[in-house]
Amino acid sequence: MSAAPAARRVHALAWYDGVVEALRGKELDRHVDAVLDFVGAYFMMKSPVHAAAQEIARHLEEEGIDYAIAGALSLGVHGFVRATEDVAVIVTREGLEKFKERWLGRGYVNLRAGGKAVRDTIHGVKIDFLLAGEFPG
């Protein structure tokens, strides 16, 4: 009679702000559940990312600013669905300036002074602006 296989310990490593942390047991379960909740909401188009994308699109349209949704959200239109934590938007430099003049402090904050990206403070989502005709970054 052979011995029963040894129990395997399941653990994972998590990366937070440059620190690697080992996750085990209930802590690992909580993190896995949180990821599954996020991904489930994302693929049902009910995530904070989708809400932020709809909101920024509405604001840009109200202001008459031409834009295009880019990045992972745009891939879904082409049949490649990929979860993401931000919204990428292509605008002109003038469109970005107009948006910031109107909306900074009203649900959006700069991520850094002089930068292009903002944070949607209602949904907690980064909005990454790409400028039309310029190199991304």
mmCIF file with all atom_site columns, N, CA, C and O in Angstrom, residues 22-75:
data_model
loop_
_atom_site.group_PDB
_atom_site.id
_atom_site.type_symbol
_atom_site.label_atom_id
_atom_site.label_alt_id
_atom_site.label_comp_id
_atom_site.label_asym_id
_atom_site.label_entity_id
_atom_site.label_seq_id
_atom_site.pdbx_PDB_ins_code
_atom_site.Cartn_x
_atom_site.Cartn_y
_atom_site.Cartn_z
_atom_site.occupancy
_atom_site.B_iso_or_equiv
_atom_site.pdbx_formal_charge
_atom_site.auth_seq_id
_atom_site.auth_comp_id
_atom_site.auth_asym_id
_atom_site.auth_atom_id
_atom_site.pdbx_PDB_model_num
ATOM 1   N N  . ALA A 1 22 ? 4.549   37.438 0.476   1.00 0.00 ? 22 ALA A N  1
ATOM 2   C CA . ALA A 1 22 ? 4.017   36.083 0.321   1.00 0.00 ? 22 ALA A CA 1
ATOM 3   C C  . ALA A 1 22 ? 2.599   36.039 0.879   1.00 0.00 ? 22 ALA A C  1
ATOM 4   O O  . ALA A 1 22 ? 2.330   36.553 1.961   1.00 0.00 ? 22 ALA A O  1
ATOM 5   N N  . LEU A 1 23 ? 1.694   35.455 0.126   1.00 0.00 ? 23 LEU A N  1
ATOM 6   C CA . LEU A 1 23 ? 0.305   35.324 0.559   1.00 0.00 ? 23 LEU A CA 1
ATOM 7   C C  . LEU A 1 23 ? 0.000   33.853 0.773   1.00 0.00 ? 23 LEU A C  1
ATOM 8   O O  . LEU A 1 23 ? 0.322   33.015 -0.052  1.00 0.00 ? 23 LEU A O  1
ATOM 9   N N  . ARG A 1 24 ? -0.660  33.553 1.890   1.00 0.00 ? 24 ARG A N  1
ATOM 10  C CA . ARG A 1 24 ? -1.006  32.169 2.217   1.00 0.00 ? 24 ARG A CA 1
ATOM 11  C C  . ARG A 1 24 ? -2.376  32.133 2.881   1.00 0.00 ? 24 ARG A C  1
ATOM 12  O O  . ARG A 1 24 ? -2.843  33.125 3.424   1.00 0.00 ? 24 ARG A O  1
ATOM 13  N N  . GLY A 1 25 ? -2.983  30.985 2.863   1.00 0.00 ? 25 GLY A N  1
ATOM 14  C CA . GLY A 1 25 ? -4.208  30.738 3.608   1.00 0.00 ? 25 GLY A CA 1
ATOM 15  C C  . GLY A 1 25 ? -5.313  31.726 3.310   1.00 0.00 ? 25 GLY A C  1
ATOM 16  O O  . GLY A 1 25 ? -5.610  32.033 2.170   1.00 0.00 ? 25 GLY A O  1
ATOM 17  N N  . LYS A 1 26 ? -5.931  32.248 4.373   1.00 0.00 ? 26 LYS A N  1
ATOM 18  C CA . LYS A 1 26 ? -7.080  33.144 4.231   1.00 0.00 ? 26 LYS A CA 1
ATOM 19  C C  . LYS A 1 26 ? -6.710  34.447 3.521   1.00 0.00 ? 26 LYS A C  1
ATOM 20  O O  . LYS A 1 26 ? -7.515  35.012 2.796   1.00 0.00 ? 26 LYS A O  1
ATOM 21  N N  . GLU A 1 27 ? -5.487  34.915 3.739   1.00 0.00 ? 27 GLU A N  1
ATOM 22  C CA . GLU A 1 27 ? -5.057  36.139 3.063   1.00 0.00 ? 27 GLU A CA 1
ATOM 23  C C  . GLU A 1 27 ? -5.005  35.915 1.548   1.00 0.00 ? 27 GLU A C  1
ATOM 24  O O  . GLU A 1 27 ? -5.457  36.760 0.761   1.00 0.00 ? 27 GLU A O  1
ATOM 25  N N  . LEU A 1 28 ? -4.475  34.774 1.133   1.00 0.00 ? 28 LEU A N  1
ATOM 26  C CA . LEU A 1 28 ? -4.451  34.419 -0.283  1.00 0.00 ? 28 LEU A CA 1
ATOM 27  C C  . LEU A 1 28 ? -5.878  34.298 -0.815  1.00 0.00 ? 28 LEU A C  1
ATOM 28  O O  . LEU A 1 28 ? -6.199  34.822 -1.883  1.00 0.00 ? 28 LEU A O  1
ATOM 29  N N  . ASP A 1 29 ? -6.753  33.646 -0.058  1.00 0.00 ? 29 ASP A N  1
ATOM 30  C CA . ASP A 1 29 ? -8.152  33.495 -0.472  1.00 0.00 ? 29 ASP A CA 1
ATOM 31  C C  . ASP A 1 29 ? -8.805  34.855 -0.687  1.00 0.00 ? 29 ASP A C  1
ATOM 32  O O  . ASP A 1 29 ? -9.525  35.056 -1.663  1.00 0.00 ? 29 ASP A O  1
ATOM 33  N N  . ARG A 1 30 ? -8.562  35.802 0.213   1.00 0.00 ? 30 ARG A N  1
ATOM 34  C CA . ARG A 1 30 ? -9.150  37.148 0.080   1.00 0.00 ? 30 ARG A CA 1
ATOM 35  C C  . ARG A 1 30 ? -8.662  37.839 -1.189  1.00 0.00 ? 30 ARG A C  1
ATOM 36  O O  . ARG A 1 30 ? -9.431  38.466 -1.908  1.00 0.00 ? 30 ARG A O  1
ATOM 37  N N  . HIS A 1 31 ? -7.374  37.707 -1.466  1.00 0.00 ? 31 HIS A N  1
ATOM 38  C CA . HIS A 1 31 ? -6.821  38.341 -2.664  1.00 0.00 ? 31 HIS A CA 1
ATOM 39  C C  . HIS A 1 31 ? -7.363  37.694 -3.933  1.00 0.00 ? 31 HIS A C  1
ATOM 40  O O  . HIS A 1 31 ? -7.715  38.396 -4.886  1.00 0.00 ? 31 HIS A O  1
ATOM 41  N N  . VAL A 1 32 ? -7.446  36.381 -3.954  1.00 0.00 ? 32 VAL A N  1
ATOM 42  C CA . VAL A 1 32 ? -7.991  35.682 -5.126  1.00 0.00 ? 32 VAL A CA 1
ATOM 43  C C  . VAL A 1 32 ? -9.456  36.075 -5.322  1.00 0.00 ? 32 VAL A C  1
ATOM 44  O O  . VAL A 1 32 ? -9.894  36.361 -6.442  1.00 0.00 ? 32 VAL A O  1
ATOM 45  N N  . ASP A 1 33 ? -10.224 36.124 -4.243  1.00 0.00 ? 33 ASP A N  1
ATOM 46  C CA . ASP A 1 33 ? -11.628 36.526 -4.344  1.00 0.00 ? 33 ASP A CA 1
ATOM 47  C C  . ASP A 1 33 ? -11.751 37.948 -4.892  1.00 0.00 ? 33 ASP A C  1
ATOM 48  O O  . ASP A 1 33 ? -12.621 38.232 -5.719  1.00 0.00 ? 33 ASP A O  1
ATOM 49  N N  . ALA A 1 34 ? -10.886 38.857 -4.439  1.00 0.00 ? 34 ALA A N  1
ATOM 50  C CA . ALA A 1 34 ? -10.928 40.243 -4.915  1.00 0.00 ? 34 ALA A CA 1
ATOM 51  C C  . ALA A 1 34 ? -10.619 40.310 -6.410  1.00 0.00 ? 34 ALA A C  1
ATOM 52  O O  . ALA A 1 34 ? -11.276 41.048 -7.156  1.00 0.00 ? 34 ALA A O  1
ATOM 53  N N  . VAL A 1 35 ? -9.639  39.537 -6.856  1.00 0.00 ? 35 VAL A N  1
ATOM 54  C CA . VAL A 1 35 ? -9.297  39.514 -8.281  1.00 0.00 ? 35 VAL A CA 1
ATOM 55  C C  . VAL A 1 35 ? -10.460 38.953 -9.083  1.00 0.00 ? 35 VAL A C  1
ATOM 56  O O  . VAL A 1 35 ? -10.842 39.502 -10.130 1.00 0.00 ? 35 VAL A O  1
ATOM 57  N N  . LEU A 1 36 ? -11.057 37.872 -8.618  1.00 0.00 ? 36 LEU A N  1
ATOM 58  C CA . LEU A 1 36 ? -12.189 37.277 -9.332  1.00 0.00 ? 36 LEU A CA 1
ATOM 59  C C  . LEU A 1 36 ? -13.378 38.229 -9.375  1.00 0.00 ? 36 LEU A C  1
ATOM 60  O O  . LEU A 1 36 ? -14.067 38.326 -10.396 1.00 0.00 ? 36 LEU A O  1
ATOM 61  N N  . ASP A 1 37 ? -13.631 38.946 -8.289  1.00 0.00 ? 37 ASP A N  1
ATOM 62  C CA . ASP A 1 37 ? -14.707 39.941 -8.270  1.00 0.00 ? 37 ASP A CA 1
ATOM 63  C C  . ASP A 1 37 ? -14.444 41.034 -9.308  1.00 0.00 ? 37 ASP A C  1
ATOM 64  O O  . ASP A 1 37 ? -15.334 41.421 -10.064 1.00 0.00 ? 37 ASP A O  1
ATOM 65  N N  . PHE A 1 38 ? -13.196 41.540 -9.336  1.00 0.00 ? 38 PHE A N  1
ATOM 66  C CA . PHE A 1 38 ? -12.839 42.595 -10.292 1.00 0.00 ? 38 PHE A CA 1
ATOM 67  C C  . PHE A 1 38 ? -13.000 42.099 -11.726 1.00 0.00 ? 38 PHE A C  1
ATOM 68  O O  . PHE A 1 38 ? -13.627 42.759 -12.559 1.00 0.00 ? 38 PHE A O  1
ATOM 69  N N  . VAL A 1 39 ? -12.433 40.937 -12.010 1.00 0.00 ? 39 VAL A N  1
ATOM 70  C CA . VAL A 1 39 ? -12.483 40.411 -13.378 1.00 0.00 ? 39 VAL A CA 1
ATOM 71  C C  . VAL A 1 39 ? -13.921 40.085 -13.778 1.00 0.00 ? 39 VAL A C  1
ATOM 72  O O  . VAL A 1 39 ? -14.336 40.359 -14.907 1.00 0.00 ? 39 VAL A O  1
ATOM 73  N N  . GLY A 1 40 ? -14.695 39.536 -12.853 1.00 0.00 ? 40 GLY A N  1
ATOM 74  C CA . GLY A 1 40 ? -16.102 39.246 -13.148 1.00 0.00 ? 40 GLY A CA 1
ATOM 75  C C  . GLY A 1 40 ? -16.863 40.511 -13.501 1.00 0.00 ? 40 GLY A C  1
ATOM 76  O O  . GLY A 1 40 ? -17.587 40.562 -14.498 1.00 0.00 ? 40 GLY A O  1
ATOM 77  N N  . ALA A 1 41 ? -16.695 41.568 -12.708 1.00 0.00 ? 41 ALA A N  1
ATOM 78  C CA . ALA A 1 41 ? -17.358 42.844 -12.987 1.00 0.00 ? 41 ALA A CA 1
ATOM 79  C C  . ALA A 1 41 ? -16.851 43.425 -14.303 1.00 0.00 ? 41 ALA A C  1
ATOM 80  O O  . ALA A 1 41 ? -17.624 43.966 -15.097 1.00 0.00 ? 41 ALA A O  1
ATOM 81  N N  . TYR A 1 42 ? -15.541 43.277 -14.550 1.00 0.00 ? 42 TYR A N  1
ATOM 82  C CA . TYR A 1 42 ? -14.956 43.817 -15.775 1.00 0.00 ? 42 TYR A CA 1
ATOM 83  C C  . TYR A 1 42 ? -15.598 43.163 -16.998 1.00 0.00 ? 42 TYR A C  1
ATOM 84  O O  . TYR A 1 42 ? -16.027 43.844 -17.930 1.00 0.00 ? 42 TYR A O  1
ATOM 85  N N  . PHE A 1 43 ? -15.665 41.837 -17.003 1.00 0.00 ? 43 PHE A N  1
ATOM 86  C CA . PHE A 1 43 ? -16.195 41.147 -18.178 1.00 0.00 ? 43 PHE A CA 1
ATOM 87  C C  . PHE A 1 43 ? -17.710 41.276 -18.305 1.00 0.00 ? 43 PHE A C  1
ATOM 88  O O  . PHE A 1 43 ? -18.254 41.043 -19.380 1.00 0.00 ? 43 PHE A O  1
ATOM 89  N N  . MET A 1 44 ? -18.377 41.712 -17.254 1.00 0.00 ? 44 MET A N  1
ATOM 90  C CA . MET A 1 44 ? -19.812 42.014 -17.333 1.00 0.00 ? 44 MET A CA 1
ATOM 91  C C  . MET A 1 44 ? -20.028 43.496 -17.659 1.00 0.00 ? 44 MET A C  1
ATOM 92  O O  . MET A 1 44 ? -21.145 43.974 -17.699 1.00 0.00 ? 44 MET A O  1
ATOM 93  N N  . MET A 1 45 ? -18.918 44.224 -17.883 1.00 0.00 ? 45 MET A N  1
ATOM 94  C CA . MET A 1 45 ? -18.918 45.657 -18.193 1.00 0.00 ? 45 MET A CA 1
ATOM 95  C C  . MET A 1 45 ? -19.567 46.485 -17.085 1.00 0.00 ? 45 MET A C  1
ATOM 96  O O  . MET A 1 45 ? -20.246 47.474 -17.336 1.00 0.00 ? 45 MET A O  1
ATOM 97  N N  . LYS A 1 46 ? -19.353 46.063 -15.841 1.00 0.00 ? 46 LYS A N  1
ATOM 98  C CA . LYS A 1 46 ? -19.894 46.772 -14.685 1.00 0.00 ? 46 LYS A CA 1
ATOM 99  C C  . LYS A 1 46 ? -18.778 47.186 -13.719 1.00 0.00 ? 46 LYS A C  1
ATOM 100 O O  . LYS A 1 46 ? -19.024 47.412 -12.547 1.00 0.00 ? 46 LYS A O  1
ATOM 101 N N  . SER A 1 47 ? -17.565 47.288 -14.229 1.00 0.00 ? 47 SER A N  1
ATOM 102 C CA . SER A 1 47 ? -16.427 47.626 -13.372 1.00 0.00 ? 47 SER A CA 1
ATOM 103 C C  . SER A 1 47 ? -16.280 49.138 -13.246 1.00 0.00 ? 47 SER A C  1
ATOM 104 O O  . SER A 1 47 ? -16.824 49.903 -14.045 1.00 0.00 ? 47 SER A O  1
ATOM 105 N N  . PRO A 1 48 ? -15.507 49.580 -12.257 1.00 0.00 ? 48 PRO A N  1
ATOM 106 C CA . PRO A 1 48 ? -15.198 51.013 -12.152 1.00 0.00 ? 48 PRO A CA 1
ATOM 107 C C  . PRO A 1 48 ? -14.519 51.552 -13.418 1.00 0.00 ? 48 PRO A C  1
ATOM 108 O O  . PRO A 1 48 ? -14.720 52.705 -13.786 1.00 0.00 ? 48 PRO A O  1
ATOM 109 N N  . VAL A 1 49 ? -13.742 50.708 -14.101 1.00 0.00 ? 49 VAL A N  1
ATOM 110 C CA . VAL A 1 49 ? -13.074 51.128 -15.341 1.00 0.00 ? 49 VAL A CA 1
ATOM 111 C C  . VAL A 1 49 ? -14.111 51.478 -16.403 1.00 0.00 ? 49 VAL A C  1
ATOM 112 O O  . VAL A 1 49 ? -14.010 52.510 -17.074 1.00 0.00 ? 49 VAL A O  1
ATOM 113 N N  . HIS A 1 50 ? -15.119 50.622 -16.549 1.00 0.00 ? 50 HIS A N  1
ATOM 114 C CA . HIS A 1 50 ? -16.160 50.899 -17.542 1.00 0.00 ? 50 HIS A CA 1
ATOM 115 C C  . HIS A 1 50 ? -16.956 52.149 -17.175 1.00 0.00 ? 50 HIS A C  1
ATOM 116 O O  . HIS A 1 50 ? -17.275 52.968 -18.040 1.00 0.00 ? 50 HIS A O  1
ATOM 117 N N  . ALA A 1 51 ? -17.278 52.301 -15.897 1.00 0.00 ? 51 ALA A N  1
ATOM 118 C CA . ALA A 1 51 ? -18.015 53.485 -15.456 1.00 0.00 ? 51 ALA A CA 1
ATOM 119 C C  . ALA A 1 51 ? -17.194 54.747 -15.714 1.00 0.00 ? 51 ALA A C  1
ATOM 120 O O  . ALA A 1 51 ? -17.729 55.766 -16.181 1.00 0.00 ? 51 ALA A O  1
ATOM 121 N N  . ALA A 1 52 ? -15.893 54.694 -15.441 1.00 0.00 ? 52 ALA A N  1
ATOM 122 C CA . ALA A 1 52 ? -15.019 55.846 -15.676 1.00 0.00 ? 52 ALA A CA 1
ATOM 123 C C  . ALA A 1 52 ? -14.925 56.164 -17.166 1.00 0.00 ? 52 ALA A C  1
ATOM 124 O O  . ALA A 1 52 ? -14.921 57.338 -17.556 1.00 0.00 ? 52 ALA A O  1
ATOM 125 N N  . ALA A 1 53 ? -14.852 55.131 -18.008 1.00 0.00 ? 53 ALA A N  1
ATOM 126 C CA . ALA A 1 53 ? -14.785 55.338 -19.467 1.00 0.00 ? 53 ALA A CA 1
ATOM 127 C C  . ALA A 1 53 ? -16.065 55.997 -19.971 1.00 0.00 ? 53 ALA A C  1
ATOM 128 O O  . ALA A 1 53 ? -16.021 56.925 -20.783 1.00 0.00 ? 53 ALA A O  1
ATOM 129 N N  . GLN A 1 54 ? -17.204 55.541 -19.485 1.00 0.00 ? 54 GLN A N  1
ATOM 130 C CA . GLN A 1 54 ? -18.475 56.141 -19.899 1.00 0.00 ? 54 GLN A CA 1
ATOM 131 C C  . GLN A 1 54 ? -18.562 57.594 -19.446 1.00 0.00 ? 54 GLN A C  1
ATOM 132 O O  . GLN A 1 54 ? -19.021 58.464 -20.195 1.00 0.00 ? 54 GLN A O  1
ATOM 133 N N  . GLU A 1 55 ? -18.107 57.858 -18.239 1.00 0.00 ? 55 GLU A N  1
ATOM 134 C CA . GLU A 1 55 ? -18.165 59.211 -17.691 1.00 0.00 ? 55 GLU A CA 1
ATOM 135 C C  . GLU A 1 55 ? -17.242 60.160 -18.446 1.00 0.00 ? 55 GLU A C  1
ATOM 136 O O  . GLU A 1 55 ? -17.639 61.269 -18.809 1.00 0.00 ? 55 GLU A O  1
ATOM 137 N N  . ILE A 1 56 ? -16.004 59.742 -18.713 1.00 0.00 ? 56 ILE A N  1
ATOM 138 C CA . ILE A 1 56 ? -15.071 60.633 -19.420 1.00 0.00 ? 56 ILE A CA 1
ATOM 139 C C  . ILE A 1 56 ? -15.561 60.866 -20.845 1.00 0.00 ? 56 ILE A C  1
ATOM 140 O O  . ILE A 1 56 ? -15.479 61.985 -21.365 1.00 0.00 ? 56 ILE A O  1
ATOM 141 N N  . ALA A 1 57 ? -16.122 59.845 -21.484 1.00 0.00 ? 57 ALA A N  1
ATOM 142 C CA . ALA A 1 57 ? -16.664 60.012 -22.836 1.00 0.00 ? 57 ALA A CA 1
ATOM 143 C C  . ALA A 1 57 ? -17.796 61.034 -22.831 1.00 0.00 ? 57 ALA A C  1
ATOM 144 O O  . ALA A 1 57 ? -17.866 61.905 -23.714 1.00 0.00 ? 57 ALA A O  1
ATOM 145 N N  . ARG A 1 58 ? -18.659 60.957 -21.829 1.00 0.00 ? 58 ARG A N  1
ATOM 146 C CA . ARG A 1 58 ? -19.772 61.908 -21.731 1.00 0.00 ? 58 ARG A CA 1
ATOM 147 C C  . ARG A 1 58 ? -19.253 63.341 -21.566 1.00 0.00 ? 58 ARG A C  1
ATOM 148 O O  . ARG A 1 58 ? -19.710 64.270 -22.242 1.00 0.00 ? 58 ARG A O  1
ATOM 149 N N  . HIS A 1 59 ? -18.250 63.516 -20.689 1.00 0.00 ? 59 HIS A N  1
ATOM 150 C CA . HIS A 1 59 ? -17.691 64.855 -20.469 1.00 0.00 ? 59 HIS A CA 1
ATOM 151 C C  . HIS A 1 59 ? -17.023 65.392 -21.741 1.00 0.00 ? 59 HIS A C  1
ATOM 152 O O  . HIS A 1 59 ? -17.200 66.573 -22.081 1.00 0.00 ? 59 HIS A O  1
ATOM 153 N N  . LEU A 1 60 ? -16.278 64.554 -22.427 1.00 0.00 ? 60 LEU A N  1
ATOM 154 C CA . LEU A 1 60 ? -15.600 64.999 -23.648 1.00 0.00 ? 60 LEU A CA 1
ATOM 155 C C  . LEU A 1 60 ? -16.616 65.376 -24.716 1.00 0.00 ? 60 LEU A C  1
ATOM 156 O O  . LEU A 1 60 ? -16.454 66.395 -25.410 1.00 0.00 ? 60 LEU A O  1
ATOM 157 N N  . GLU A 1 61 ? -17.666 64.589 -24.850 1.00 0.00 ? 61 GLU A N  1
ATOM 158 C CA . GLU A 1 61 ? -18.708 64.909 -25.824 1.00 0.00 ? 61 GLU A CA 1
ATOM 159 C C  . GLU A 1 61 ? -19.416 66.214 -25.467 1.00 0.00 ? 61 GLU A C  1
ATOM 160 O O  . GLU A 1 61 ? -19.681 67.050 -26.345 1.00 0.00 ? 61 GLU A O  1
ATOM 161 N N  . GLU A 1 62 ? -19.737 66.409 -24.185 1.00 0.00 ? 62 GLU A N  1
ATOM 162 C CA . GLU A 1 62 ? -20.384 67.654 -23.739 1.00 0.00 ? 62 GLU A CA 1
ATOM 163 C C  . GLU A 1 62 ? -19.534 68.879 -24.059 1.00 0.00 ? 62 GLU A C  1
ATOM 164 O O  . GLU A 1 62 ? -20.069 69.946 -24.369 1.00 0.00 ? 62 GLU A O  1
ATOM 165 N N  . GLU A 1 63 ? -18.220 68.727 -23.977 1.00 0.00 ? 63 GLU A N  1
ATOM 166 C CA . GLU A 1 63 ? -17.310 69.839 -24.229 1.00 0.00 ? 63 GLU A CA 1
ATOM 167 C C  . GLU A 1 63 ? -16.966 69.988 -25.714 1.00 0.00 ? 63 GLU A C  1
ATOM 168 O O  . GLU A 1 63 ? -16.244 70.910 -26.093 1.00 0.00 ? 63 GLU A O  1
ATOM 169 N N  . GLY A 1 64 ? -17.454 69.067 -26.552 1.00 0.00 ? 64 GLY A N  1
ATOM 170 C CA . GLY A 1 64 ? -17.152 69.123 -27.985 1.00 0.00 ? 64 GLY A CA 1
ATOM 171 C C  . GLY A 1 64 ? -15.713 68.765 -28.298 1.00 0.00 ? 64 GLY A C  1
ATOM 172 O O  . GLY A 1 64 ? -15.153 69.222 -29.304 1.00 0.00 ? 64 GLY A O  1
ATOM 173 N N  . ILE A 1 65 ? -15.103 67.939 -27.457 1.00 0.00 ? 65 ILE A N  1
ATOM 174 C CA . ILE A 1 65 ? -13.708 67.530 -27.636 1.00 0.00 ? 65 ILE A CA 1
ATOM 175 C C  . ILE A 1 65 ? -13.680 66.202 -28.378 1.00 0.00 ? 65 ILE A C  1
ATOM 176 O O  . ILE A 1 65 ? -14.279 65.213 -27.940 1.00 0.00 ? 65 ILE A O  1
ATOM 177 N N  . ASP A 1 66 ? -12.995 66.186 -29.534 1.00 0.00 ? 66 ASP A N  1
ATOM 178 C CA . ASP A 1 66 ? -12.828 64.938 -30.277 1.00 0.00 ? 66 ASP A CA 1
ATOM 179 C C  . ASP A 1 66 ? -11.938 64.004 -29.482 1.00 0.00 ? 66 ASP A C  1
ATOM 180 O O  . ASP A 1 66 ? -10.943 64.431 -28.880 1.00 0.00 ? 66 ASP A O  1
ATOM 181 N N  . TYR A 1 67 ? -12.267 62.716 -29.468 1.00 0.00 ? 67 TYR A N  1
ATOM 182 C CA . TYR A 1 67 ? -11.503 61.733 -28.700 1.00 0.00 ? 67 TYR A CA 1
ATOM 183 C C  . TYR A 1 67 ? -11.694 60.347 -29.291 1.00 0.00 ? 67 TYR A C  1
ATOM 184 O O  . TYR A 1 67 ? -12.606 60.110 -30.085 1.00 0.00 ? 67 TYR A O  1
ATOM 185 N N  . ALA A 1 68 ? -10.842 59.449 -28.870 1.00 0.00 ? 68 ALA A N  1
ATOM 186 C CA . ALA A 1 68 ? -10.980 58.020 -29.180 1.00 0.00 ? 68 ALA A CA 1
ATOM 187 C C  . ALA A 1 68 ? -10.535 57.246 -27.956 1.00 0.00 ? 68 ALA A C  1
ATOM 188 O O  . ALA A 1 68 ? -9.535  57.593 -27.327 1.00 0.00 ? 68 ALA A O  1
ATOM 189 N N  . ILE A 1 69 ? -11.301 56.232 -27.597 1.00 0.00 ? 69 ILE A N  1
ATOM 190 C CA . ILE A 1 69 ? -10.885 55.330 -26.516 1.00 0.00 ? 69 ILE A CA 1
ATOM 191 C C  . ILE A 1 69 ? -9.832  54.392 -27.104 1.00 0.00 ? 69 ILE A C  1
ATOM 192 O O  . ILE A 1 69 ? -10.023 53.836 -28.186 1.00 0.00 ? 69 ILE A O  1
ATOM 193 N N  . ALA A 1 70 ? -8.728  54.225 -26.403 1.00 0.00 ? 70 ALA A N  1
ATOM 194 C CA . ALA A 1 70 ? -7.614  53.411 -26.881 1.00 0.00 ? 70 ALA A CA 1
ATOM 195 C C  . ALA A 1 70 ? -7.302  52.335 -25.849 1.00 0.00 ? 70 ALA A C  1
ATOM 196 O O  . ALA A 1 70 ? -8.059  52.133 -24.901 1.00 0.00 ? 70 ALA A O  1
ATOM 197 N N  . GLY A 1 71 ? -6.190  51.663 -26.013 1.00 0.00 ? 71 GLY A N  1
ATOM 198 C CA . GLY A 1 71 ? -5.729  50.686 -25.028 1.00 0.00 ? 71 GLY A CA 1
ATOM 199 C C  . GLY A 1 71 ? -6.614  49.454 -24.949 1.00 0.00 ? 71 GLY A C  1
ATOM 200 O O  . GLY A 1 71 ? -7.303  49.085 -25.895 1.00 0.00 ? 71 GLY A O  1
ATOM 201 N N  . ALA A 1 72 ? -6.593  48.826 -23.782 1.00 0.00 ? 72 ALA A N  1
ATOM 202 C CA . ALA A 1 72 ? -7.285  47.548 -23.584 1.00 0.00 ? 72 ALA A CA 1
ATOM 203 C C  . ALA A 1 72 ? -8.786  47.649 -23.829 1.00 0.00 ? 72 ALA A C  1
ATOM 204 O O  . ALA A 1 72 ? -9.385  46.720 -24.368 1.00 0.00 ? 72 ALA A O  1
ATOM 205 N N  . LEU A 1 73 ? -9.411  48.766 -23.441 1.00 0.00 ? 73 LEU A N  1
ATOM 206 C CA . LEU A 1 73 ? -10.852 48.894 -23.672 1.00 0.00 ? 73 LEU A CA 1
ATOM 207 C C  . LEU A 1 73 ? -11.190 48.857 -25.153 1.00 0.00 ? 73 LEU A C  1
ATOM 208 O O  . LEU A 1 73 ? -12.216 48.307 -25.544 1.00 0.00 ? 73 LEU A O  1
ATOM 209 N N  . SER A 1 74 ? -10.339 49.425 -25.990 1.00 0.00 ? 74 SER A N  1
ATOM 210 C CA . SER A 1 74 ? -10.620 49.438 -27.424 1.00 0.00 ? 74 SER A CA 1
ATOM 211 C C  . SER A 1 74 ? -10.429 48.057 -28.069 1.00 0.00 ? 74 SER A C  1
ATOM 212 O O  . SER A 1 74 ? -11.013 47.784 -29.110 1.00 0.00 ? 74 SER A O  1
ATOM 213 N N  . LEU A 1 75 ? -9.642  47.200 -27.451 1.00 0.00 ? 75 LEU A N  1
ATOM 214 C CA . LEU A 1 75 ? -9.422  45.867 -28.013 1.00 0.00 ? 75 LEU A CA 1
ATOM 215 C C  . LEU A 1 75 ? -10.702 45.037 -28.083 1.00 0.00 ? 75 LEU A C  1
ATOM 216 O O  . LEU A 1 75 ? -10.876 44.230 -28.974 1.00 0.00 ? 75 LEU A O  1
#
